XYZ file of C-alpha atoms in Angstrom:
317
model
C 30.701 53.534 92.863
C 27.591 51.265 93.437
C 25.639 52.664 96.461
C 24.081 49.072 96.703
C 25.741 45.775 98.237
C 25.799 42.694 95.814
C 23.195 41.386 97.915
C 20.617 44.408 97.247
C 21.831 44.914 94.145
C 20.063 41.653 93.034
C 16.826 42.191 94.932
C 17.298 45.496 93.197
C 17.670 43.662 89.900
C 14.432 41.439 90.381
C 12.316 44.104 91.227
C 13.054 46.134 88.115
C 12.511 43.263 86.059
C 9.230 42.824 87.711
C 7.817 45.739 86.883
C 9.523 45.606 83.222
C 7.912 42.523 82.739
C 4.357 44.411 83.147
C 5.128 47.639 81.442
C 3.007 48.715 78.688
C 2.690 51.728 76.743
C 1.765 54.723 79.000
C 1.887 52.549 81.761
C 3.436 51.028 84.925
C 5.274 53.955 84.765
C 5.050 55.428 88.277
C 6.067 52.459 89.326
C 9.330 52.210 88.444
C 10.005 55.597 90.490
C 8.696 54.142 92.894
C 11.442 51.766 93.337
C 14.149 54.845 93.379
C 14.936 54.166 90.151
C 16.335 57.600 89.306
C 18.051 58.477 92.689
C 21.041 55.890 92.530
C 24.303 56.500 90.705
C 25.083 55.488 86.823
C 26.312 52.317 88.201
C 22.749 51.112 89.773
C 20.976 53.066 87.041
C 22.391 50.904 84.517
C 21.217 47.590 86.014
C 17.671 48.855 85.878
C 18.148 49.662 82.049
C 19.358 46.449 80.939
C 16.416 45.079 82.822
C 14.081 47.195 80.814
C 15.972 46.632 77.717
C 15.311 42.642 78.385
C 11.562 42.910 77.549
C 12.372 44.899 75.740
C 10.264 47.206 78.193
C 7.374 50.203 76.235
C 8.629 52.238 79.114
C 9.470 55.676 78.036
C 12.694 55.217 80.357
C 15.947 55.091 79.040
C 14.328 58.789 77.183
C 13.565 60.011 80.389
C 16.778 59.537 81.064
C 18.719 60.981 78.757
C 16.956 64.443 79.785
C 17.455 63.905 83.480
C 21.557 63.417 83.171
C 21.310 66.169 81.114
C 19.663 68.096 83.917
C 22.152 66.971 86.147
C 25.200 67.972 84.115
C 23.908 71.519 84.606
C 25.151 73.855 87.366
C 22.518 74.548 89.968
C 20.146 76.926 89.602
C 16.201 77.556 90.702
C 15.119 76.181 87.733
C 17.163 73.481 86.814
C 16.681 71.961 90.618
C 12.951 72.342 90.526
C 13.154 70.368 87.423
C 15.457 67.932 88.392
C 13.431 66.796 91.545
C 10.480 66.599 89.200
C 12.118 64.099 86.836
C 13.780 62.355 89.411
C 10.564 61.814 91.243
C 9.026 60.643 87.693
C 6.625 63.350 88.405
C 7.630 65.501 85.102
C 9.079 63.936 82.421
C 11.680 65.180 80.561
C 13.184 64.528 76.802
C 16.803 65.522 75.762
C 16.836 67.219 72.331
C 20.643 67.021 71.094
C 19.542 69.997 68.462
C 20.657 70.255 64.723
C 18.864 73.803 63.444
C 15.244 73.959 63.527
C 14.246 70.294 63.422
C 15.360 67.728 65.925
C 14.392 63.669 66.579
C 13.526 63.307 70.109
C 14.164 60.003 71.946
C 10.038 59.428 73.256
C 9.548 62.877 73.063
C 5.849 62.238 72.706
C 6.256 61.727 76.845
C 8.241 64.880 77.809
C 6.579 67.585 79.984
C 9.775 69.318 79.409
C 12.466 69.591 76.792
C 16.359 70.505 77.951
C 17.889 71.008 74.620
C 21.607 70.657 74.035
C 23.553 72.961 71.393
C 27.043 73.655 70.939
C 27.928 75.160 74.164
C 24.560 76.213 75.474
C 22.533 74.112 77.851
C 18.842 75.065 77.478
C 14.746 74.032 78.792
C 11.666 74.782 76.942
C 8.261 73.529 78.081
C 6.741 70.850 75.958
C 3.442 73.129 76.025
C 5.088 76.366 75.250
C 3.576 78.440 72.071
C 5.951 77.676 69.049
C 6.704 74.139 70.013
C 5.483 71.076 67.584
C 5.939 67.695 67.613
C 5.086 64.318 65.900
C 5.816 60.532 65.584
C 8.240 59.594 63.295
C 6.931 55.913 62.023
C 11.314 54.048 62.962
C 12.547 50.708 62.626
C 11.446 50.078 66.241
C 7.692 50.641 66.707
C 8.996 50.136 70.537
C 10.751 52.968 71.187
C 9.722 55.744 69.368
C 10.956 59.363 68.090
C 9.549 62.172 67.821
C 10.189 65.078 64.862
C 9.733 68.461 67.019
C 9.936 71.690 65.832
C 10.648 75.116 68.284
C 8.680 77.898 66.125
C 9.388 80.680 68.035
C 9.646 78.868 71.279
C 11.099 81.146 73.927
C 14.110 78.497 75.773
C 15.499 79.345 79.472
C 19.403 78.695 79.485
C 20.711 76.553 82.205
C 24.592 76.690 81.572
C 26.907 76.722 79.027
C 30.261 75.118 78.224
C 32.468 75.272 81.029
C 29.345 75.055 83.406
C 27.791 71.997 82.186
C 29.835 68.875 81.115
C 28.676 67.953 77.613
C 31.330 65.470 77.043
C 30.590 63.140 80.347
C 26.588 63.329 79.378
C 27.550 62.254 76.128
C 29.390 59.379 77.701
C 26.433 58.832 80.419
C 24.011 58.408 77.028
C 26.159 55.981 75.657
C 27.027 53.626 78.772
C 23.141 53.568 79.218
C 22.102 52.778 75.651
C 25.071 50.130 75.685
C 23.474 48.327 79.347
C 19.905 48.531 76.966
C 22.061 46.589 74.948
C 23.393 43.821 77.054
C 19.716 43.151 78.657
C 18.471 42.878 75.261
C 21.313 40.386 74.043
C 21.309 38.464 77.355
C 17.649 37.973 76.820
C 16.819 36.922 73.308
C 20.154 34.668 73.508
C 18.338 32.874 76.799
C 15.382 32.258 74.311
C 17.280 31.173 71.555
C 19.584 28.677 73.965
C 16.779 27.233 75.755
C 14.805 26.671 72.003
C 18.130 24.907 70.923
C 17.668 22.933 73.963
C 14.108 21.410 73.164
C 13.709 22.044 69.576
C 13.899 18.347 67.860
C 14.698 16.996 64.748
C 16.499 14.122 63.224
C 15.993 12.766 66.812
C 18.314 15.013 68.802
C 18.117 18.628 69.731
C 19.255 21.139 67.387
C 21.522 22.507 70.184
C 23.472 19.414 69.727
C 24.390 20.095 65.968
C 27.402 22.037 65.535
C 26.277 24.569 63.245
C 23.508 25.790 66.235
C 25.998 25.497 69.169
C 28.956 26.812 67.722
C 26.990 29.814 66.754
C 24.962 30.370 70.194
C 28.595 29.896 71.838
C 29.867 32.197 70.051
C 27.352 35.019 70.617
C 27.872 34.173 74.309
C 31.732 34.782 74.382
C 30.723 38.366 72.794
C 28.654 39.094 74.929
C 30.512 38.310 78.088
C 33.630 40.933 76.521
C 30.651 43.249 76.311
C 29.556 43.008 79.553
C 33.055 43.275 80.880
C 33.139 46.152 79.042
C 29.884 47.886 80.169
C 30.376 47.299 83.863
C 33.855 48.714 83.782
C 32.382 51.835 81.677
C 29.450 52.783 84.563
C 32.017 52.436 87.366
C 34.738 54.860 85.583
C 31.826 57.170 85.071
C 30.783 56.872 88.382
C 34.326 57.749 89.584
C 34.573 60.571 87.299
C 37.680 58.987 85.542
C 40.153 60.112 83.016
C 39.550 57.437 80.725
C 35.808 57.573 80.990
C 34.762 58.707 77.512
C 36.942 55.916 76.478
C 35.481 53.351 78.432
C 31.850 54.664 77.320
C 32.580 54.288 73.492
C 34.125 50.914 73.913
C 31.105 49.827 75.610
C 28.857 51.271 73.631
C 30.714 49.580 70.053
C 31.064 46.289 72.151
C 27.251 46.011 73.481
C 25.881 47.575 70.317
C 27.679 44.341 68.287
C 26.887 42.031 70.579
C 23.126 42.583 70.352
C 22.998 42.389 66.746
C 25.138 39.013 66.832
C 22.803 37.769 69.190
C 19.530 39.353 67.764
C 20.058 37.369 64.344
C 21.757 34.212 65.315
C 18.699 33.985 67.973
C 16.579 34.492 64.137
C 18.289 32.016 62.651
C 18.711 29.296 65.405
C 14.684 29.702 65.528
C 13.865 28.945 61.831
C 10.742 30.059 60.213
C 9.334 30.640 63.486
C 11.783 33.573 64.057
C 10.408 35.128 60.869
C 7.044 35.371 62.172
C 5.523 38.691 63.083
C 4.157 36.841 66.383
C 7.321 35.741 67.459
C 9.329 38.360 69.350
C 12.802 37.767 67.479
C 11.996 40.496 64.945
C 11.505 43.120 67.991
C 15.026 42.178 69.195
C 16.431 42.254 65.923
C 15.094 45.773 65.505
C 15.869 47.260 68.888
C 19.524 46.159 68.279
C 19.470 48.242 65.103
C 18.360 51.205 66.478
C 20.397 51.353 69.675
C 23.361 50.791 67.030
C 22.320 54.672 66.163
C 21.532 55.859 69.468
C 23.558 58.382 71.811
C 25.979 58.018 68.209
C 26.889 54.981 65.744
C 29.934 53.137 65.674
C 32.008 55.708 63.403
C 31.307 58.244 66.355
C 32.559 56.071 69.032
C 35.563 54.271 66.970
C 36.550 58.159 66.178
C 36.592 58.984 69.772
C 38.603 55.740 70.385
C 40.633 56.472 67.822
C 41.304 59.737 69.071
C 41.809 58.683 72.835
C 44.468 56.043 71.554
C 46.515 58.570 69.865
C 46.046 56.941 66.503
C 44.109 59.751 64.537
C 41.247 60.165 62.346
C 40.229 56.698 61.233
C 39.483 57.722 57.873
């Protein structure tokens, strides 16, 4: 449940959008912890990611966190509080690393002070600075939002819980109800430019927002995107309530927002013309941001398998 009024929840929206507006890479940071941004539940959280996600913002912060609700799906312990009030306070940053072997891909792991690494059952942290650890830029569709390729050599991790004492399938949920509200602030965004360029773009006399072939298209990405934020909103608040059906409400909203984007990431391309295949114009960003959230916190086949699943309908291949 929201632990804001709809009154503050707006102020609450403009002033993350504020500071999104200035962010930069490596900075402006501080400032959105400033605001609280980590101390509210999933439902507030989520606002202030589809803020960021409207810029779309250089903020390491929908990385962040991914490794703070992985701290908080841990039991309590010394260590995992100490680090906890760290990342919450934006103090220490943290990275989650959902491990595969030796080598993982580590949402803006080029930030973290702190990995909290997430295998099978086991729930563990490693210090970004500890001997045996290695990691790099890998060059990604998204020059926004980067990963990083790092390597434990070695690297001596702490354990912080294991199945039964952390809940692995609610963070996975929590990852993909925040990647999906990146999403919607994206789509809401670069469909507001494309509308308002339909609206003063000329030719033949008359806007190109009066010709079917523009409107019906823009309309149509709207429709979308209102199902996906129906479907977004009602996924934070069953999270928040710590639901039956939340998993299920997380992939829907996570498949919903993800196709929404991309609808309205390349009609916005094509309602601009050439323009929109400029490197100057911001289309392109949009474009790829909605490709690479598509893949993040799991891509469709994950989510329409869980969906699947949930609906009693098996495997759908």
């Amino acid at each position: 449940m929201s632990q804001l009024s709809a009154a503050e929840r707006d102020q609450w929206r403009s002033s993350v959008a504020a500071v999104a507006a200035r962010c930069t890479p490596g900075g402006n940071w501080d400032a959105l912890f400033d605001l609280g941004v980590a101390e509210l539940g999933l439902e507030d959280l989520a606002v202030a990611i589809e803020e960021c996600g409207a810029v779309p913002a250089a903020t390491p912060l929908l990385g962040h966190m991914f490794g703070l609700r992985a701290l908080r799906a841990a039991p309590a312990s010394p260590e995992r509080d100490r680090l906890l009030a760290g990342a919450v306070s934006g103090r220490h940053r943290v990275a989650l690393v959902p491990a595969d072997g030796g080598r993982t891909y580590v949402l803006e792991g080029g930030a973290a002070d702190t990995f909290v690494i997430a295998t099978g059952p086991d729930l563990f942290v490693v210090p970004a600075d500890a001997r045996g650890v290695v990691r790099r830029p890998l060059p990604t569709l998204d020059p926004s939002r980067v990963l990083w390729h790092v390597e434990f050599d070695g690297a001596v991790p702490t354990p912080l819980g294991r199945d039964g004492e952390w809940k692995a399938e609610r963070l996975r949920s929590e990852l993909a109800a925040l990647v999906a509200a990146d999403s919607i602030g994206g789509a809401r965004a670069v469909l507001r430019g494309a509308v308002d360029h339909a609206r003063q773009r000329m030719q033949f006399g008359r806007p190109i927002g009066s010709f079917q072939a523009v409107k019906h298209r823009l309309a149509d990405v709207s429709s979308q995107l209102d199902g996906a934020v129906a479907a977004v909103d009602h996924a934070v608040r069953r999270l928040d309530a710590d639901a039956p059906d939340s998993a299920l409400a997380a992939a829907v909203a996570k498949l919903a927002a993800a196709d929404a984007y991309l609808a309205a990431a390349e009609g916005a391309i094509q309602t601009y013309g050439g323009i929109g295949f400029t490197w100057e114009h911001p289309a392109h960003i949009y474009l790829k941001r909605a490709h690479t959230n598509g893949q993040l916190a799991g891509g469709a086949a994950l989510h329409l398998e869980l969906v699947a699943d949930r609906a009693g309908i098996g495997s759908i291949n």
